[in-house]
Amino acid sequence: MVQYKFLLFIAGPSPNSTRAINNFETICKSKLDNNYQLDIVDVTENPGLAEEQRVMVSPTLIMTSPTPVTRVIGDFSDAQKVISGLGLYPLDHRESDVDSVSDLHNHPLTKEALKILLIEDNPADVVLLREMLKIERSAAIEIVSVENLSEGIRFLSQQRVDVILLDLSLPDSTGIETFRRLQKKVEQIPVIILSGFSDEKTALDSVREGAQDYLVKGEIDGNSLRRSIRYAIERTKIEKELKESQIRADLLIEKNTDGIVLVDKSGMIRFANPAAERLLGAPPEELMGSAFGFPVSGKNPVEIELIRKGSTSKIAELSAAMVEMNNQRLYLASLRDITDRKQTEKENLDLLVRNEKIKASETLLKIKAQALEQESLFKSQFLANMSHELRSPLNSIILLSESLYENQEENLTPEQVKFANIIHNSGKDLLELINQILNFSKLDAGKMPVSLSQVQLHEWAQALELAYGEITNRKGIKFNVSMAPSIPERITTDRQKLGQIIRNLVSNALKFTSQGSITVKIHRPSIEADLEKMPGVDPKRYIAISVIDTGIGISEEYHTLIFQAFQQIDGSASREYDGSGLGLSISKKLAELLHGSIMMESKPQNGSRFTLYLPETIEETHEIQSEEQIIPKEQEVMEISEAVADRLAGIRVLIVDDDMRSLFSMAQILEKYKIRVEKSETGITALQIIETASDMDLILVDIMMPKMDGYETIKKLKSAKGKKQIPIIAMTTKAQETDRIECLRVGADGYVSKPVNINTLLLEINGLIQ
């Protein structure tokens, strides 16, 4: 069954009808495989069918199956697309549009008004051409005719037309020269040449020189004329657009900031825009025909260095592509100046490298800081261990030597008592040295806390005078403490550190003064003498404590040196004065910790004056560390009365200490006071002893013990059934206040530091027993 049916309407037999039939059948055979039916209708013989189908032009093709409304009109230029699309016609004239179609003999030129200039001297041809251009129901056409070229040129100088129809045989001009003369006077107006001669050479020359078409008068009809005019107008528009596009393209090339270069296959430059000239650093006359010198066949952009004469080089990004121009294969090279970008990239890279170096340095600093922190931790642990290792034997030395020189049993010779006293004093000196080293270590590490309290200056001055009065008397030196009336009754500071500073200053004065006096003056800073050295100090809010001696004095060259750690004026093996060289260094650091400072005045053989400047009140700021006091407070030494000795006689005490020397010496001293002593070297043994002991009155526990330390031992002793009420005194060589707090937290009832002062220990025991 035939699927596609067509009606082809023609206006009688004619070459145009025959051509339409042949064209259409050729298309149908190739596209539809003969699966079609074509009926030819002559409208002159069957006007009723034409009227029924509203056919008004010839030829007209109508598809009756499967779509009865699609039409193709004219020369069937789109018939192939129509049939290939099976009814989806680009030129789709539906039945509602048929009224807009022109009559059989008049094909519409345009929907807009059209003005045509006809330059023709033959009146008959003018009438014929006007008849050919008559169009119904279309935009108006205005035809202006002139008889010669001069008149036409004059008209064109005054008015604008859409198209020119030009006869080459005019009274004032003939042949191709006629077109040439007209062409010089008009721009962008399409010209169609009309000639009575079928001269192929003239036609070809006319088209080459710019004519849109060449028509032979005897061979044209209305359709061909209208089509030629329509094509001429459209081509002129297209040429105008192309020209404008070319102008824009030239402008873009001219103004483009990227260099554009055309290179032939031999590598020679054929064109360069101004940007390329600037990049390459050469004028056009030098560039044209010169070697480009860079690869233009790569697919990816490459970076090249452009070395220019007498100027700095440039970095460019080169991209290239092959193009066809005038039947010649060329390479289009684009040069983009990336000098600034590369400089920025280099700077960014340098910055990145610097940042990486900084990061590496920071990482190294962190590692070093961690190492220093670890080293500080190890140092602290070492000092704690050294404190334990040194204080433990010192505990035995001091206790036993003290017991010996007291000679309570009177069984020692005077010389032996003297030796024992020397051993005891040497032990105390060694203990003081250990304390100084530990003090300096804590200060140097920044771990020395400040414990603020109210200090009554009058009481403090009296205690200072009592402490050193007897020592100076024995040495034959006058000692005096004075306080100015303007000094406040009390100040807020760290009492222990204030005392340590002044003790160091007074001890130095005693060491270097063999005759004369030592004076401690408590006063306000002097405007004349002090404030020049202490700028910014308010004399109304600061106090000054001066230690003045009449000793050997110090040369000015050593004034700074003596405040440095481990520095001594005479450090030789044959030096006259002993000492660690830490006293003044510690005093200076302690003064700074209390928001004060130390100044000195001294001359050889004229004595020395050391002055401590302190604020009346230290504000509680972030600089005051919250850690508890590290250096132990001075323990008050009192004589043991007969009543206390009688009360302690007969009590039973358990000593728990892994150090046999300390265990033996403590037992020996306590037993002299008729105290019954049990000994244990470990916490485990102590627990076993306490379980069976029903009359144990008190337990002494050393903190630093192996396996089970003193803290754990105290907790287990306190948790032993029925033993909680037995008082426990903790003993430790660790001299931090935090250790005392920790001992009390785990259950201890008292605390003493090693080396133990026996009188302090006995008073502590007496208090707990009571």
Short mmCIF file of C-alpha atoms in Angstrom, two decimals, residues 329-766:
data_model
loop_
_atom_site.label_atom_id
_atom_site.label_comp_id
_atom_site.label_asym_id
_atom_site.label_seq_id
_atom_site.Cartn_x
_atom_site.Cartn_y
_atom_site.Cartn_z
CA ARG A 329 48.36 26.75 5.22
CA LEU A 330 49.55 29.06 7.99
CA TYR A 331 50.07 28.88 11.73
CA LEU A 332 48.26 31.32 13.99
CA ALA A 333 50.44 31.95 17.05
CA SER A 334 49.09 33.72 20.14
CA LEU A 335 51.59 35.30 22.54
CA ARG A 336 50.33 36.21 26.01
CA ASP A 337 52.61 38.31 28.19
CA ILE A 338 52.89 36.45 31.52
CA THR A 339 55.97 38.27 32.82
CA ASP A 340 54.07 39.85 35.71
CA ARG A 341 52.30 36.58 36.45
CA LYS A 342 55.58 34.66 36.51
CA GLN A 343 57.09 37.33 38.74
CA THR A 344 54.09 37.03 41.06
CA GLU A 345 54.39 33.24 40.97
CA LYS A 346 58.08 33.55 41.80
CA GLU A 347 57.30 35.92 44.65
CA ASN A 348 54.55 33.58 45.86
CA LEU A 349 56.95 30.66 45.60
CA ASP A 350 59.59 32.60 47.50
CA LEU A 351 56.94 33.49 50.06
CA LEU A 352 55.88 29.86 50.24
CA VAL A 353 59.49 28.79 50.71
CA ARG A 354 59.94 31.42 53.41
CA ASN A 355 56.72 30.29 55.08
CA GLU A 356 57.88 26.69 54.93
CA LYS A 357 61.19 27.74 56.43
CA ILE A 358 59.32 29.66 59.13
CA LYS A 359 57.11 26.63 59.75
CA ALA A 360 60.19 24.44 59.87
CA SER A 361 61.81 26.91 62.28
CA GLU A 362 58.64 26.99 64.38
CA THR A 363 58.55 23.20 64.38
CA LEU A 364 62.22 23.14 65.36
CA LEU A 365 61.55 25.71 68.07
CA LYS A 366 58.65 23.61 69.33
CA ILE A 367 60.89 20.55 69.36
CA LYS A 368 63.58 22.52 71.16
CA ALA A 369 60.99 23.94 73.56
CA GLN A 370 59.70 20.43 74.22
CA ALA A 371 63.27 19.28 74.67
CA LEU A 372 63.93 22.18 77.05
CA GLU A 373 60.71 21.43 78.88
CA GLN A 374 61.69 17.78 79.10
CA GLU A 375 65.17 18.83 80.15
CA SER A 376 63.64 21.13 82.77
CA LEU A 377 61.50 18.23 83.98
CA PHE A 378 64.53 15.98 84.15
CA LYS A 379 66.40 18.78 85.90
CA SER A 380 63.59 19.18 88.43
CA GLN A 381 63.46 15.43 88.97
CA PHE A 382 67.23 15.34 89.30
CA LEU A 383 67.23 18.17 91.83
CA ALA A 384 64.42 16.50 93.77
CA ASN A 385 66.38 13.25 93.80
CA MET A 386 69.59 15.05 94.70
CA SER A 387 67.75 16.85 97.48
CA HIS A 388 66.63 13.48 98.79
CA GLU A 389 70.05 11.87 98.37
CA LEU A 390 71.86 14.78 100.05
CA ARG A 391 69.39 15.52 102.80
CA SER A 392 69.04 11.89 103.88
CA PRO A 393 72.69 11.47 104.96
CA LEU A 394 72.72 15.07 106.25
CA ASN A 395 69.78 14.15 108.46
CA SER A 396 71.91 11.52 110.15
CA ILE A 397 75.02 13.75 110.31
CA ILE A 398 73.21 16.71 111.84
CA LEU A 399 71.14 14.67 114.30
CA LEU A 400 73.98 12.47 115.53
CA SER A 401 76.57 15.28 115.67
CA GLU A 402 74.09 17.41 117.62
CA SER A 403 73.57 14.53 120.05
CA LEU A 404 77.31 14.10 120.42
CA TYR A 405 78.24 17.72 121.13
CA GLU A 406 75.39 17.97 123.71
CA ASN A 407 77.24 15.16 125.55
CA GLN A 408 74.31 14.47 127.84
CA GLU A 409 76.02 11.37 129.25
CA GLU A 410 79.28 13.39 129.76
CA ASN A 411 81.40 10.54 128.35
CA LEU A 412 83.18 12.61 125.67
CA THR A 413 86.34 14.63 126.04
CA PRO A 414 86.20 18.41 125.35
CA GLU A 415 88.08 17.84 122.13
CA GLN A 416 85.55 15.22 121.01
CA VAL A 417 82.68 17.60 121.81
CA LYS A 418 84.46 20.27 119.78
CA PHE A 419 84.81 17.85 116.86
CA ALA A 420 81.12 16.96 117.07
CA ASN A 421 80.20 20.65 117.06
CA ILE A 422 82.35 21.20 113.97
CA ILE A 423 80.64 18.27 112.22
CA HIS A 424 77.21 19.65 113.20
CA ASN A 425 77.98 23.18 111.95
CA SER A 426 79.50 21.83 108.74
CA GLY A 427 76.36 19.82 108.15
CA LYS A 428 74.22 22.92 108.64
CA ASP A 429 76.46 24.88 106.25
CA LEU A 430 76.13 22.13 103.69
CA LEU A 431 72.34 22.16 104.14
CA GLU A 432 72.30 25.93 103.57
CA LEU A 433 74.30 25.46 100.37
CA ILE A 434 71.86 22.81 99.14
CA ASN A 435 68.97 25.15 99.89
CA GLN A 436 70.66 27.95 97.93
CA ILE A 437 71.21 25.74 94.88
CA LEU A 438 67.59 24.56 94.97
CA ASN A 439 66.39 28.12 95.42
CA PHE A 440 68.39 29.31 92.43
CA SER A 441 67.18 26.40 90.30
CA LYS A 442 63.53 27.19 91.03
CA LEU A 443 64.04 30.90 90.41
CA ASP A 444 65.94 30.28 87.18
CA ALA A 445 63.18 27.99 85.93
CA GLY A 446 60.52 30.56 86.80
CA LYS A 447 58.79 28.16 89.17
CA MET A 448 59.20 30.12 92.38
CA PRO A 449 55.71 31.16 93.58
CA VAL A 450 54.82 34.18 95.67
CA SER A 451 52.88 33.76 98.91
CA LEU A 452 51.54 37.14 100.00
CA SER A 453 50.83 38.10 103.59
CA GLN A 454 50.82 41.13 105.91
CA VAL A 455 54.27 41.83 107.39
CA GLN A 456 54.41 43.91 110.59
CA LEU A 457 57.61 45.87 109.97
CA HIS A 458 58.30 46.79 113.63
CA GLU A 459 58.06 43.16 114.76
CA TRP A 460 60.05 42.03 111.73
CA ALA A 461 62.83 44.55 112.52
CA GLN A 462 62.98 43.43 116.16
CA ALA A 463 63.26 39.77 115.13
CA LEU A 464 66.06 40.65 112.72
CA GLU A 465 67.96 42.47 115.47
CA LEU A 466 67.59 39.53 117.86
CA ALA A 467 68.69 37.03 115.22
CA TYR A 468 71.98 38.75 114.37
CA GLY A 469 72.72 40.71 117.57
CA GLU A 470 74.52 37.88 119.39
CA ILE A 471 76.48 36.80 116.27
CA THR A 472 77.81 40.31 115.62
CA ASN A 473 78.63 40.81 119.32
CA ARG A 474 80.78 37.66 119.28
CA LYS A 475 82.60 39.04 116.20
CA GLY A 476 83.06 42.43 117.85
CA ILE A 477 80.90 44.28 115.32
CA LYS A 478 78.09 46.69 116.14
CA PHE A 479 74.71 45.72 114.69
CA ASN A 480 71.81 48.14 114.54
CA VAL A 481 68.34 48.10 112.95
CA SER A 482 66.55 51.46 112.52
CA MET A 483 63.21 52.41 111.01
CA ALA A 484 62.15 55.86 109.84
CA PRO A 485 58.91 57.33 111.26
CA SER A 486 57.35 57.65 107.78
CA ILE A 487 57.42 53.88 107.24
CA PRO A 488 53.95 52.22 107.38
CA GLU A 489 53.14 49.73 110.14
CA ARG A 490 52.74 46.87 107.68
CA ILE A 491 53.33 45.99 104.03
CA THR A 492 51.92 43.26 101.78
CA THR A 493 54.65 41.01 100.44
CA ASP A 494 56.12 37.51 100.71
CA ARG A 495 57.51 37.39 104.27
CA GLN A 496 59.75 34.38 103.68
CA LYS A 497 61.37 35.83 100.55
CA LEU A 498 61.83 39.25 102.17
CA GLY A 499 63.60 37.56 105.08
CA GLN A 500 65.78 35.51 102.73
CA ILE A 501 66.92 38.60 100.80
CA ILE A 502 67.88 40.52 103.93
CA ARG A 503 69.56 37.43 105.50
CA ASN A 504 71.69 37.07 102.35
CA LEU A 505 72.67 40.75 102.46
CA VAL A 506 73.45 40.69 106.19
CA SER A 507 75.38 37.40 105.86
CA ASN A 508 77.52 38.93 103.10
CA ALA A 509 78.14 41.99 105.27
CA LEU A 510 79.21 39.74 108.17
CA LYS A 511 81.51 37.77 105.88
CA PHE A 512 83.36 40.82 104.54
CA THR A 513 83.32 43.05 107.66
CA SER A 514 85.95 42.36 110.34
CA GLN A 515 85.49 45.58 112.33
CA GLY A 516 83.18 48.54 112.53
CA SER A 517 79.42 48.09 112.14
CA ILE A 518 76.55 46.68 110.15
CA THR A 519 73.37 48.78 109.96
CA VAL A 520 69.97 47.87 108.58
CA LYS A 521 67.90 50.98 107.76
CA ILE A 522 64.22 50.83 106.85
CA HIS A 523 63.26 54.14 105.18
CA ARG A 524 61.53 55.83 102.27
CA PRO A 525 63.48 56.12 98.97
CA SER A 526 65.54 59.30 98.87
CA ILE A 527 64.74 61.68 96.02
CA GLU A 528 68.36 62.77 95.67
CA ALA A 529 70.19 59.47 96.08
CA ASP A 530 67.73 56.76 95.09
CA LEU A 531 65.31 58.00 92.45
CA GLU A 532 68.09 58.76 89.98
CA LYS A 533 68.90 55.04 90.01
CA MET A 534 65.27 53.93 90.21
CA PRO A 535 63.27 55.99 87.66
CA GLY A 536 59.54 55.55 87.98
CA VAL A 537 59.60 54.67 91.69
CA ASP A 538 57.03 56.59 93.73
CA PRO A 539 58.70 57.36 97.11
CA LYS A 540 55.27 57.51 98.74
CA ARG A 541 54.40 53.95 97.71
CA TYR A 542 57.78 52.23 98.04
CA ILE A 543 59.99 51.39 101.01
CA ALA A 544 63.76 50.92 101.01
CA ILE A 545 65.75 48.52 103.24
CA SER A 546 69.45 49.30 103.22
CA VAL A 547 72.19 47.03 104.61
CA ILE A 548 75.26 49.20 105.27
CA ASP A 549 78.63 47.78 106.38
CA THR A 550 82.13 49.08 107.00
CA GLY A 551 83.79 46.10 105.33
CA ILE A 552 86.35 45.73 102.55
CA GLY A 553 84.11 47.24 99.84
CA ILE A 554 83.92 46.30 96.17
CA SER A 555 85.60 47.88 93.16
CA GLU A 556 83.21 49.46 90.63
CA GLU A 557 84.28 47.03 87.90
CA TYR A 558 82.73 44.18 89.93
CA HIS A 559 79.42 45.88 90.75
CA THR A 560 77.55 44.05 87.97
CA LEU A 561 79.53 40.84 88.17
CA ILE A 562 78.60 39.99 91.76
CA PHE A 563 74.88 39.79 90.91
CA GLN A 564 75.53 37.06 88.33
CA ALA A 565 75.09 33.46 89.32
CA PHE A 566 78.21 31.54 90.45
CA GLN A 567 80.35 34.69 90.07
CA GLN A 568 82.83 35.73 92.77
CA ILE A 569 85.38 38.50 92.85
CA ASP A 570 88.02 35.97 93.89
CA GLY A 571 87.29 32.55 92.50
CA SER A 572 90.82 31.19 92.85
CA ALA A 573 91.81 28.22 94.92
CA SER A 574 93.59 30.55 97.35
CA ARG A 575 90.60 32.85 97.87
CA GLU A 576 90.19 34.38 101.33
CA TYR A 577 86.37 34.31 101.56
CA ASP A 578 84.27 31.20 101.05
CA GLY A 579 80.82 31.04 99.46
CA SER A 580 78.82 29.61 96.58
CA GLY A 581 78.46 32.84 94.63
CA LEU A 582 74.66 32.43 94.59
CA GLY A 583 73.51 34.66 97.45
CA LEU A 584 73.32 38.00 95.62
CA SER A 585 72.05 36.39 92.41
CA ILE A 586 69.20 34.75 94.35
CA SER A 587 68.49 37.99 96.19
CA LYS A 588 68.25 39.94 92.92
CA LYS A 589 65.82 37.40 91.40
CA LEU A 590 63.72 37.31 94.57
CA ALA A 591 63.55 41.13 94.58
CA GLU A 592 62.30 41.14 91.00
CA LEU A 593 59.76 38.47 91.93
CA LEU A 594 58.45 40.88 94.59
CA HIS A 595 58.22 43.73 92.00
CA GLY A 596 61.29 45.38 93.45
CA SER A 597 65.00 45.68 92.80
CA ILE A 598 68.40 45.86 94.53
CA MET A 599 70.93 48.67 94.10
CA MET A 600 74.42 48.93 95.55
CA GLU A 601 77.06 51.52 96.36
CA SER A 602 80.57 50.45 97.29
CA LYS A 603 84.20 51.46 97.11
CA PRO A 604 87.26 49.49 98.16
CA GLN A 605 88.05 49.89 101.89
CA ASN A 606 84.97 52.13 102.36
CA GLY A 607 82.33 49.51 102.94
CA SER A 608 79.20 48.72 100.96
CA ARG A 609 75.54 49.71 100.88
CA PHE A 610 72.96 47.32 99.39
CA THR A 611 69.41 48.71 99.16
CA LEU A 612 66.26 46.69 98.51
CA TYR A 613 63.36 48.71 97.03
CA LEU A 614 59.91 47.17 97.49
CA PRO A 615 56.34 48.36 96.87
CA GLU A 616 54.20 48.66 99.98
CA THR A 617 51.63 46.38 98.38
CA ILE A 618 51.93 43.76 95.65
CA GLU A 619 48.72 43.49 93.67
CA GLU A 620 47.32 40.03 93.04
CA THR A 621 48.07 39.79 89.28
CA HIS A 622 48.72 36.98 86.83
CA GLU A 623 52.41 37.39 87.58
CA ILE A 624 51.87 35.96 91.07
CA GLN A 625 52.02 32.22 90.58
CA SER A 626 49.45 30.05 92.31
CA GLU A 627 51.85 27.23 93.18
CA GLU A 628 52.39 26.81 96.87
CA GLN A 629 55.62 27.81 98.55
CA ILE A 630 58.59 25.69 97.53
CA ILE A 631 61.19 26.66 100.10
CA PRO A 632 60.23 25.47 103.58
CA LYS A 633 59.32 28.04 106.18
CA GLU A 634 61.80 28.62 108.95
CA GLN A 635 61.01 26.22 111.74
CA GLU A 636 60.87 27.75 115.14
CA VAL A 637 63.50 26.13 117.36
CA MET A 638 62.54 25.92 121.01
CA GLU A 639 64.14 24.16 123.92
CA ILE A 640 62.39 21.01 125.10
CA SER A 641 61.10 21.55 128.65
CA GLU A 642 61.27 18.88 131.35
CA ALA A 643 57.49 18.64 131.28
CA VAL A 644 57.49 17.81 127.55
CA ALA A 645 60.34 15.33 128.03
CA ASP A 646 58.48 13.64 130.89
CA ARG A 647 55.27 13.48 128.84
CA LEU A 648 57.05 11.80 125.92
CA ALA A 649 58.97 9.31 128.04
CA GLY A 650 57.60 5.81 127.53
CA ILE A 651 55.46 6.41 124.46
CA ARG A 652 55.80 3.93 121.60
CA VAL A 653 56.73 5.30 118.14
CA LEU A 654 57.06 3.42 114.81
CA ILE A 655 59.63 4.88 112.38
CA VAL A 656 59.13 3.87 108.72
CA ASP A 657 62.17 4.80 106.55
CA ASP A 658 64.05 2.90 103.84
CA ASP A 659 67.31 4.78 104.65
CA MET A 660 69.06 2.79 107.39
CA ARG A 661 71.23 5.78 108.35
CA SER A 662 68.22 8.00 108.92
CA LEU A 663 66.37 5.18 110.66
CA PHE A 664 69.29 4.56 113.04
CA SER A 665 69.95 8.24 113.85
CA MET A 666 66.26 9.03 114.44
CA ALA A 667 65.93 6.03 116.72
CA GLN A 668 69.07 6.97 118.68
CA ILE A 669 67.85 10.54 119.30
CA LEU A 670 64.30 9.55 120.27
CA GLU A 671 65.52 6.79 122.57
CA LYS A 672 67.58 9.38 124.49
CA TYR A 673 64.23 10.88 125.48
CA LYS A 674 63.14 7.42 126.72
CA ILE A 675 60.81 6.94 123.74
CA ARG A 676 60.26 3.31 122.75
CA VAL A 677 61.07 2.98 119.05
CA GLU A 678 59.99 0.36 116.49
CA LYS A 679 61.73 0.39 113.11
CA SER A 680 60.49 -0.56 109.62
CA GLU A 681 62.28 -0.20 106.29
CA THR A 682 59.15 -0.58 104.10
CA GLY A 683 55.50 0.31 104.19
CA ILE A 684 54.53 -3.36 103.91
CA THR A 685 56.46 -4.25 107.07
CA ALA A 686 54.93 -1.25 108.83
CA LEU A 687 51.41 -2.55 108.09
CA GLN A 688 52.36 -5.93 109.51
CA ILE A 689 53.74 -4.33 112.67
CA ILE A 690 50.73 -2.09 113.21
CA GLU A 691 48.30 -5.01 112.88
CA THR A 692 49.78 -6.71 115.95
CA ALA A 693 50.68 -3.62 117.97
CA SER A 694 48.03 -2.58 120.46
CA ASP A 695 49.88 0.25 122.18
CA MET A 696 51.39 2.21 119.29
CA ASP A 697 51.18 5.93 120.11
CA LEU A 698 52.55 7.57 116.93
CA ILE A 699 54.02 6.71 113.50
CA LEU A 700 56.79 8.57 111.58
CA VAL A 701 56.67 7.86 107.81
CA ASP A 702 59.28 8.85 105.23
CA ILE A 703 57.65 9.85 101.92
CA MET A 704 60.28 8.79 99.39
CA MET A 705 60.43 5.00 99.68
CA PRO A 706 60.64 2.33 96.95
CA LYS A 707 57.74 0.04 95.94
CA MET A 708 55.20 1.54 98.32
CA ASP A 709 55.87 5.27 98.82
CA GLY A 710 54.98 7.26 101.94
CA TYR A 711 51.65 8.56 100.54
CA GLU A 712 50.36 5.04 99.91
CA THR A 713 51.73 3.84 103.25
CA ILE A 714 49.91 6.64 105.15
CA LYS A 715 46.62 5.88 103.38
CA LYS A 716 46.85 2.17 104.19
CA LEU A 717 47.90 2.78 107.79
CA LYS A 718 44.92 5.10 108.28
CA SER A 719 42.56 2.55 106.74
CA ALA A 720 43.83 -0.31 108.92
CA LYS A 721 41.10 -1.59 111.18
CA GLY A 722 41.07 0.17 114.55
CA LYS A 723 44.23 2.20 113.79
CA LYS A 724 42.79 5.39 112.34
CA GLN A 725 43.25 7.30 115.60
CA ILE A 726 47.04 6.73 115.67
CA PRO A 727 48.65 10.08 114.68
CA ILE A 728 51.07 10.00 111.72
CA ILE A 729 53.86 12.51 111.02
CA ALA A 730 55.19 12.61 107.46
CA MET A 731 58.93 13.15 106.92
CA THR A 732 60.40 14.10 103.54
CA THR A 733 63.47 15.54 101.94
CA LYS A 734 61.19 17.19 99.34
CA ALA A 735 60.89 20.68 100.70
CA GLN A 736 57.87 21.98 98.83
CA GLU A 737 54.80 23.32 100.55
CA THR A 738 52.74 21.32 98.09
CA ASP A 739 54.31 18.18 99.56
CA ARG A 740 53.06 19.15 103.03
CA ILE A 741 49.58 19.74 101.63
CA GLU A 742 49.65 16.38 99.83
CA CYS A 743 50.78 14.63 103.02
CA LEU A 744 47.91 16.14 104.98
CA ARG A 745 45.48 15.26 102.15
CA VAL A 746 46.30 11.55 102.24
CA GLY A 747 45.81 11.45 106.02
CA ALA A 748 49.00 12.60 107.78
CA ASP A 749 48.46 14.57 111.00
CA GLY A 750 51.81 16.41 110.94
CA TYR A 751 54.75 17.17 108.67
CA VAL A 752 58.51 17.76 109.15
CA SER A 753 61.18 18.19 106.50
CA LYS A 754 64.59 16.55 106.47
CA PRO A 755 67.12 17.16 107.87
CA VAL A 756 64.87 16.98 110.90
CA ASN A 757 65.34 19.46 113.73
CA ILE A 758 64.92 17.19 116.75
CA ASN A 759 63.37 19.87 118.97
CA THR A 760 60.81 20.73 116.27
CA LEU A 761 60.01 17.04 115.86
CA LEU A 762 59.57 16.48 119.61
CA LEU A 763 57.27 19.51 119.89
CA GLU A 764 55.22 18.20 116.95
CA ILE A 765 54.98 14.77 118.62
CA ASN A 766 54.01 16.36 121.93
#
